[in-house]
PDB file of C-alpha atoms in Angstrom:
ATOM      1  CA  UNK N   1     114.601 133.448  25.305  1.00  0.00           C
ATOM      2  CA  UNK N   2     112.132 132.136  27.904  1.00  0.00           C
ATOM      3  CA  UNK N   3     109.177 133.855  26.212  1.00  0.00           C
ATOM      4  CA  UNK N   4     110.157 132.391  22.834  1.00  0.00           C
ATOM      5  CA  UNK N   5     110.576 128.923  24.365  1.00  0.00           C
ATOM      6  CA  UNK N   6     107.209 129.218  26.109  1.00  0.00           C
ATOM      7  CA  UNK N   7     105.479 130.309  22.898  1.00  0.00           C
ATOM      8  CA  UNK N   8     107.024 127.382  20.969  1.00  0.00           C
ATOM      9  CA  UNK N   9     105.890 124.880  23.621  1.00  0.00           C
ATOM     10  CA  UNK N  10     102.366 126.331  23.733  1.00  0.00           C
ATOM     11  CA  UNK N  11     102.130 126.082  19.938  1.00  0.00           C
ATOM     12  CA  UNK N  12     103.288 122.463  20.165  1.00  0.00           C
ATOM     13  CA  UNK N  13     100.618 121.739  22.801  1.00  0.00           C
ATOM     14  CA  UNK N  14      97.969 123.271  20.533  1.00  0.00           C
ATOM     15  CA  UNK N  15      99.169 121.162  17.612  1.00  0.00           C
ATOM     16  CA  UNK N  16      99.144 117.988  19.733  1.00  0.00           C
ATOM     17  CA  UNK N  17      95.584 118.753  20.791  1.00  0.00           C
ATOM     18  CA  UNK N  18      94.624 119.624  17.160  1.00  0.00           C
ATOM     19  CA  UNK N  19      93.573 123.055  18.363  1.00  0.00           C
ATOM     20  CA  UNK N  20      94.336 126.385  16.676  1.00  0.00           C
ATOM     21  CA  UNK N  21      97.253 127.955  18.530  1.00  0.00           C
ATOM     22  CA  UNK N  22      95.187 131.132  18.965  1.00  0.00           C
ATOM     23  CA  UNK N  23      92.877 129.313  21.404  1.00  0.00           C
ATOM     24  CA  UNK N  24      95.823 129.175  23.828  1.00  0.00           C
ATOM     25  CA  UNK N  25      97.829 132.219  22.836  1.00  0.00           C
ATOM     26  CA  UNK N  26      94.883 134.649  22.798  1.00  0.00           C
ATOM     27  CA  UNK N  27      94.221 134.092  26.504  1.00  0.00           C
ATOM     28  CA  UNK N  28      97.916 134.356  27.399  1.00  0.00           C
ATOM     29  CA  UNK N  29      99.534 137.072  25.352  1.00  0.00           C
ATOM     30  CA  UNK N  30      99.039 140.706  24.473  1.00  0.00           C
ATOM     31  CA  UNK N  31     101.127 141.469  21.409  1.00  0.00           C
ATOM     32  CA  UNK N  32     104.296 139.461  21.900  1.00  0.00           C
ATOM     33  CA  UNK N  33     104.271 139.631  25.708  1.00  0.00           C
ATOM     34  CA  UNK N  34     102.756 137.324  28.311  1.00  0.00           C
ATOM     35  CA  UNK N  35     101.470 139.902  30.834  1.00  0.00           C
ATOM     36  CA  UNK N  36     100.301 137.261  33.340  1.00  0.00           C
ATOM     37  CA  UNK N  37     103.670 135.493  33.373  1.00  0.00           C
ATOM     38  CA  UNK N  38     106.407 136.159  35.866  1.00  0.00           C
ATOM     39  CA  UNK N  39     110.058 135.281  36.284  1.00  0.00           C
ATOM     40  CA  UNK N  40     110.574 134.177  39.852  1.00  0.00           C
ATOM     41  CA  UNK N  41     113.985 134.038  41.515  1.00  0.00           C
ATOM     42  CA  UNK N  42     114.104 131.333  44.183  1.00  0.00           C
ATOM     43  CA  UNK N  43     117.015 130.831  46.558  1.00  0.00           C
ATOM     44  CA  UNK N  44     117.138 127.748  48.746  1.00  0.00           C
ATOM     45  CA  UNK N  45     119.606 127.641  51.641  1.00  0.00           C
ATOM     46  CA  UNK N  46     122.236 124.935  51.819  1.00  0.00           C
ATOM     47  CA  UNK N  47     121.618 122.032  54.151  1.00  0.00           C
ATOM     48  CA  UNK N  48     124.001 123.248  56.855  1.00  0.00           C
ATOM     49  CA  UNK N  49     124.427 119.722  58.211  1.00  0.00           C
ATOM     50  CA  UNK N  50     125.582 116.610  56.400  1.00  0.00           C
ATOM     51  CA  UNK N  51     122.558 114.681  57.696  1.00  0.00           C
ATOM     52  CA  UNK N  52     120.038 117.087  56.204  1.00  0.00           C
ATOM     53  CA  UNK N  53     121.209 116.794  52.569  1.00  0.00           C
ATOM     54  CA  UNK N  54     118.347 115.342  50.538  1.00  0.00           C
ATOM     55  CA  UNK N  55     115.647 116.281  53.060  1.00  0.00           C
ATOM     56  CA  UNK N  56     112.655 118.108  51.599  1.00  0.00           C
ATOM     57  CA  UNK N  57     112.983 121.885  51.914  1.00  0.00           C
ATOM     58  CA  UNK N  58     110.000 122.842  49.695  1.00  0.00           C
ATOM     59  CA  UNK N  59     106.997 120.522  49.783  1.00  0.00           C
ATOM     60  CA  UNK N  60     105.652 118.712  46.684  1.00  0.00           C
ATOM     61  CA  UNK N  61     103.357 120.912  44.613  1.00  0.00           C
ATOM     62  CA  UNK N  62     102.211 121.716  41.091  1.00  0.00           C
ATOM     63  CA  UNK N  63     102.340 125.167  39.529  1.00  0.00           C
ATOM     64  CA  UNK N  64      99.268 127.268  38.766  1.00  0.00           C
ATOM     65  CA  UNK N  65     100.458 127.841  35.212  1.00  0.00           C
ATOM     66  CA  UNK N  66      99.927 126.628  31.690  1.00  0.00           C
ATOM     67  CA  UNK N  67     103.616 125.786  31.613  1.00  0.00           C
ATOM     68  CA  UNK N  68     106.714 126.539  33.669  1.00  0.00           C
ATOM     69  CA  UNK N  69     110.011 127.075  31.854  1.00  0.00           C
ATOM     70  CA  UNK N  70     113.257 127.162  33.830  1.00  0.00           C
ATOM     71  CA  UNK N  71     116.952 127.124  33.085  1.00  0.00           C
ATOM     72  CA  UNK N  72     118.558 124.136  34.771  1.00  0.00           C
ATOM     73  CA  UNK N  73     120.246 125.052  38.036  1.00  0.00           C
ATOM     74  CA  UNK N  74     123.866 124.097  38.619  1.00  0.00           C
ATOM     75  CA  UNK N  75     123.047 122.956  42.153  1.00  0.00           C
ATOM     76  CA  UNK N  76     121.004 119.807  42.722  1.00  0.00           C
ATOM     77  CA  UNK N  77     117.719 119.815  44.552  1.00  0.00           C
ATOM     78  CA  UNK N  78     114.793 119.894  42.122  1.00  0.00           C
ATOM     79  CA  UNK N  79     112.916 116.602  41.962  1.00  0.00           C
ATOM     80  CA  UNK N  80     109.942 115.705  39.765  1.00  0.00           C
ATOM     81  CA  UNK N  81     107.555 112.860  40.481  1.00  0.00           C
ATOM     82  CA  UNK N  82     107.305 110.384  37.614  1.00  0.00           C
ATOM     83  CA  UNK N  83     104.199 108.404  36.626  1.00  0.00           C
ATOM     84  CA  UNK N  84     105.155 105.622  39.068  1.00  0.00           C
ATOM     85  CA  UNK N  85     105.378 107.977  42.053  1.00  0.00           C
ATOM     86  CA  UNK N  86     109.204 107.958  42.161  1.00  0.00           C
ATOM     87  CA  UNK N  87     111.179 111.166  42.518  1.00  0.00           C
ATOM     88  CA  UNK N  88     113.729 111.895  39.779  1.00  0.00           C
ATOM     89  CA  UNK N  89     116.326 114.661  39.426  1.00  0.00           C
ATOM     90  CA  UNK N  90     115.720 116.126  35.935  1.00  0.00           C
ATOM     91  CA  UNK N  91     118.658 118.550  36.089  1.00  0.00           C
ATOM     92  CA  UNK N  92     121.230 115.852  36.798  1.00  0.00           C
ATOM     93  CA  UNK N  93     123.803 115.791  34.002  1.00  0.00           C
ATOM     94  CA  UNK N  94     122.302 118.872  32.364  1.00  0.00           C
ATOM     95  CA  UNK N  95     123.946 122.125  31.456  1.00  0.00           C
ATOM     96  CA  UNK N  96     122.849 125.552  32.731  1.00  0.00           C
ATOM     97  CA  UNK N  97     121.917 126.370  29.108  1.00  0.00           C
ATOM     98  CA  UNK N  98     119.309 123.573  29.099  1.00  0.00           C
ATOM     99  CA  UNK N  99     115.671 124.384  29.765  1.00  0.00           C
ATOM    100  CA  UNK N 100     113.297 122.360  31.884  1.00  0.00           C
ATOM    101  CA  UNK N 101     109.618 122.557  30.903  1.00  0.00           C
ATOM    102  CA  UNK N 102     106.739 121.375  33.100  1.00  0.00           C
ATOM    103  CA  UNK N 103     103.028 121.457  32.418  1.00  0.00           C
ATOM    104  CA  UNK N 104     100.972 123.356  34.958  1.00  0.00           C
ATOM    105  CA  UNK N 105      97.481 123.009  36.371  1.00  0.00           C
ATOM    106  CA  UNK N 106      95.833 125.117  33.645  1.00  0.00           C
ATOM    107  CA  UNK N 107      97.192 122.794  30.935  1.00  0.00           C
ATOM    108  CA  UNK N 108      95.874 119.812  32.903  1.00  0.00           C
ATOM    109  CA  UNK N 109      92.409 121.362  33.268  1.00  0.00           C
ATOM    110  CA  UNK N 110      92.212 122.488  29.631  1.00  0.00           C
ATOM    111  CA  UNK N 111      93.213 119.029  28.342  1.00  0.00           C
ATOM    112  CA  UNK N 112      90.986 117.067  30.758  1.00  0.00           C
ATOM    113  CA  UNK N 113      94.051 115.542  32.382  1.00  0.00           C
ATOM    114  CA  UNK N 114      95.758 114.444  29.146  1.00  0.00           C
ATOM    115  CA  UNK N 115      98.660 116.726  30.067  1.00  0.00           C
ATOM    116  CA  UNK N 116      99.509 116.271  33.745  1.00  0.00           C
ATOM    117  CA  UNK N 117     100.741 119.107  35.917  1.00  0.00           C
ATOM    118  CA  UNK N 118     104.295 118.323  36.992  1.00  0.00           C
ATOM    119  CA  UNK N 119     104.415 117.455  40.695  1.00  0.00           C
ATOM    120  CA  UNK N 120     107.780 118.674  41.983  1.00  0.00           C
ATOM    121  CA  UNK N 121     109.661 119.518  45.162  1.00  0.00           C
ATOM    122  CA  UNK N 122     113.049 120.822  46.270  1.00  0.00           C
ATOM    123  CA  UNK N 123     115.413 118.908  48.551  1.00  0.00           C
ATOM    124  CA  UNK N 124     118.362 120.324  50.475  1.00  0.00           C
ATOM    125  CA  UNK N 125     121.748 120.423  48.754  1.00  0.00           C
ATOM    126  CA  UNK N 126     125.315 120.916  50.049  1.00  0.00           C
ATOM    127  CA  UNK N 127     125.411 124.474  48.627  1.00  0.00           C
ATOM    128  CA  UNK N 128     122.719 127.140  48.150  1.00  0.00           C
ATOM    129  CA  UNK N 129     120.452 126.547  45.150  1.00  0.00           C
ATOM    130  CA  UNK N 130     119.103 129.295  42.901  1.00  0.00           C
ATOM    131  CA  UNK N 131     116.400 128.655  40.324  1.00  0.00           C
ATOM    132  CA  UNK N 132     114.578 131.020  37.985  1.00  0.00           C
ATOM    133  CA  UNK N 133     111.247 129.555  36.881  1.00  0.00           C
ATOM    134  CA  UNK N 134     109.300 131.475  34.230  1.00  0.00           C
ATOM    135  CA  UNK N 135     105.673 130.903  35.224  1.00  0.00           C
ATOM    136  CA  UNK N 136     103.453 131.224  32.148  1.00  0.00           C
ATOM    137  CA  UNK N 137     100.020 132.191  33.417  1.00  0.00           C
ATOM    138  CA  UNK N 138      97.056 133.974  31.956  1.00  0.00           C
ATOM    139  CA  UNK N 139      95.695 137.030  33.653  1.00  0.00           C
ATOM    140  CA  UNK N 140      92.765 135.859  35.856  1.00  0.00           C
ATOM    141  CA  UNK N 141      90.242 137.859  33.796  1.00  0.00           C
ATOM    142  CA  UNK N 142      91.606 136.545  30.461  1.00  0.00           C
ATOM    143  CA  UNK N 143      88.952 134.714  28.474  1.00  0.00           C
ATOM    144  CA  UNK N 144      89.075 131.366  26.704  1.00  0.00           C
ATOM    145  CA  UNK N 145      86.593 129.915  24.241  1.00  0.00           C
ATOM    146  CA  UNK N 146      87.095 126.371  22.981  1.00  0.00           C
ATOM    147  CA  UNK N 147      83.403 125.899  22.063  1.00  0.00           C
ATOM    148  CA  UNK N 148      83.594 128.169  19.018  1.00  0.00           C
ATOM    149  CA  UNK N 149      86.500 126.188  17.597  1.00  0.00           C
ATOM    150  CA  UNK N 150      84.920 122.798  18.459  1.00  0.00           C
ATOM    151  CA  UNK N 151      81.613 123.882  16.842  1.00  0.00           C
ATOM    152  CA  UNK N 152      83.491 124.852  13.660  1.00  0.00           C
ATOM    153  CA  UNK N 153      85.032 121.371  13.587  1.00  0.00           C
ATOM    154  CA  UNK N 154      81.594 119.788  13.999  1.00  0.00           C
ATOM    155  CA  UNK N 155      80.132 121.923  11.180  1.00  0.00           C
ATOM    156  CA  UNK N 156      82.982 120.860   8.910  1.00  0.00           C
ATOM    157  CA  UNK N 157      82.334 117.191   9.730  1.00  0.00           C
ATOM    158  CA  UNK N 158      85.725 116.869  11.420  1.00  0.00           C
ATOM    159  CA  UNK N 159      86.459 114.607  14.361  1.00  0.00           C
ATOM    160  CA  UNK N 160      86.324 116.627  17.579  1.00  0.00           C
ATOM    161  CA  UNK N 161      89.176 115.998  20.038  1.00  0.00           C
ATOM    162  CA  UNK N 162      87.808 114.487  23.249  1.00  0.00           C
ATOM    163  CA  UNK N 163      90.787 115.666  25.298  1.00  0.00           C
ATOM    164  CA  UNK N 164      89.864 119.361  25.330  1.00  0.00           C
ATOM    165  CA  UNK N 165      87.411 120.876  27.806  1.00  0.00           C
ATOM    166  CA  UNK N 166      84.518 122.622  26.050  1.00  0.00           C
ATOM    167  CA  UNK N 167      83.884 126.095  27.417  1.00  0.00           C
ATOM    168  CA  UNK N 168      82.298 129.177  25.901  1.00  0.00           C
ATOM    169  CA  UNK N 169      83.955 132.524  26.574  1.00  0.00           C
ATOM    170  CA  UNK N 170      84.795 132.002  30.253  1.00  0.00           C
ATOM    171  CA  UNK N 171      87.539 133.554  32.330  1.00  0.00           C
ATOM    172  CA  UNK N 172      90.604 131.517  33.194  1.00  0.00           C
ATOM    173  CA  UNK N 173      89.821 132.253  36.847  1.00  0.00           C
ATOM    174  CA  UNK N 174      86.333 130.695  36.480  1.00  0.00           C
ATOM    175  CA  UNK N 175      87.671 127.621  34.676  1.00  0.00           C
ATOM    176  CA  UNK N 176      90.360 126.996  37.302  1.00  0.00           C
ATOM    177  CA  UNK N 177      88.077 127.621  40.305  1.00  0.00           C
ATOM    178  CA  UNK N 178      85.522 125.196  38.847  1.00  0.00           C
ATOM    179  CA  UNK N 179      88.222 122.493  38.884  1.00  0.00           C
ATOM    180  CA  UNK N 180      89.198 122.880  42.559  1.00  0.00           C
ATOM    181  CA  UNK N 181      91.538 125.848  42.353  1.00  0.00           C
ATOM    182  CA  UNK N 182      93.636 126.637  45.407  1.00  0.00           C
ATOM    183  CA  UNK N 183      92.292 123.664  47.370  1.00  0.00           C
ATOM    184  CA  UNK N 184      93.862 121.332  44.823  1.00  0.00           C
ATOM    185  CA  UNK N 185      97.098 123.328  44.528  1.00  0.00           C
ATOM    186  CA  UNK N 186      97.817 123.325  48.239  1.00  0.00           C
ATOM    187  CA  UNK N 187      96.482 119.851  49.088  1.00  0.00           C
ATOM    188  CA  UNK N 188      99.999 118.509  49.575  1.00  0.00           C
ATOM    189  CA  UNK N 189     100.842 121.311  52.035  1.00  0.00           C
ATOM    190  CA  UNK N 190      97.690 120.699  54.063  1.00  0.00           C
ATOM    191  CA  UNK N 191      98.296 116.954  54.387  1.00  0.00           C
ATOM    192  CA  UNK N 192     101.987 117.035  55.300  1.00  0.00           C
TER     193      UNK N 192
END
């Protein structure tokens, strides 16, 4: 289910960016699988004390993914920062069958910031919280080539989307490192 949801979202991103879906999917999947993706099981302890409910237990961060897909947890705690800098609880009022989808850093880099990586954190809840994010990543040595597709558009006299980074057959690892890589990902941990 998570793989199918991820594939549908990635195809929607490609369509929004007027890019062939293969530009994204070819660097992420082998056959029908996403070999660089992982399903992570995260357990966060309960607050233990009434006064610690709502205190940050996992610092604000973005994911090093194209997208993150997660089933909504039945326990509160996940917060996402909106465009005004306020923290919202996206799972509030949701059902455990609902999926939460966040863009990751790779989507932000590939779209020149058009899609923003979802800044999120976890705060303490009265009971233990379990979440299962499906982190859709490419293998570090996977290659992406947007230049070939953009050149085809130019040759056909089509308008070239300005929101897509132009790279020629580079590894995902190279593209991400060129944009700040781990320094950017862990900036919030280093400043808190």
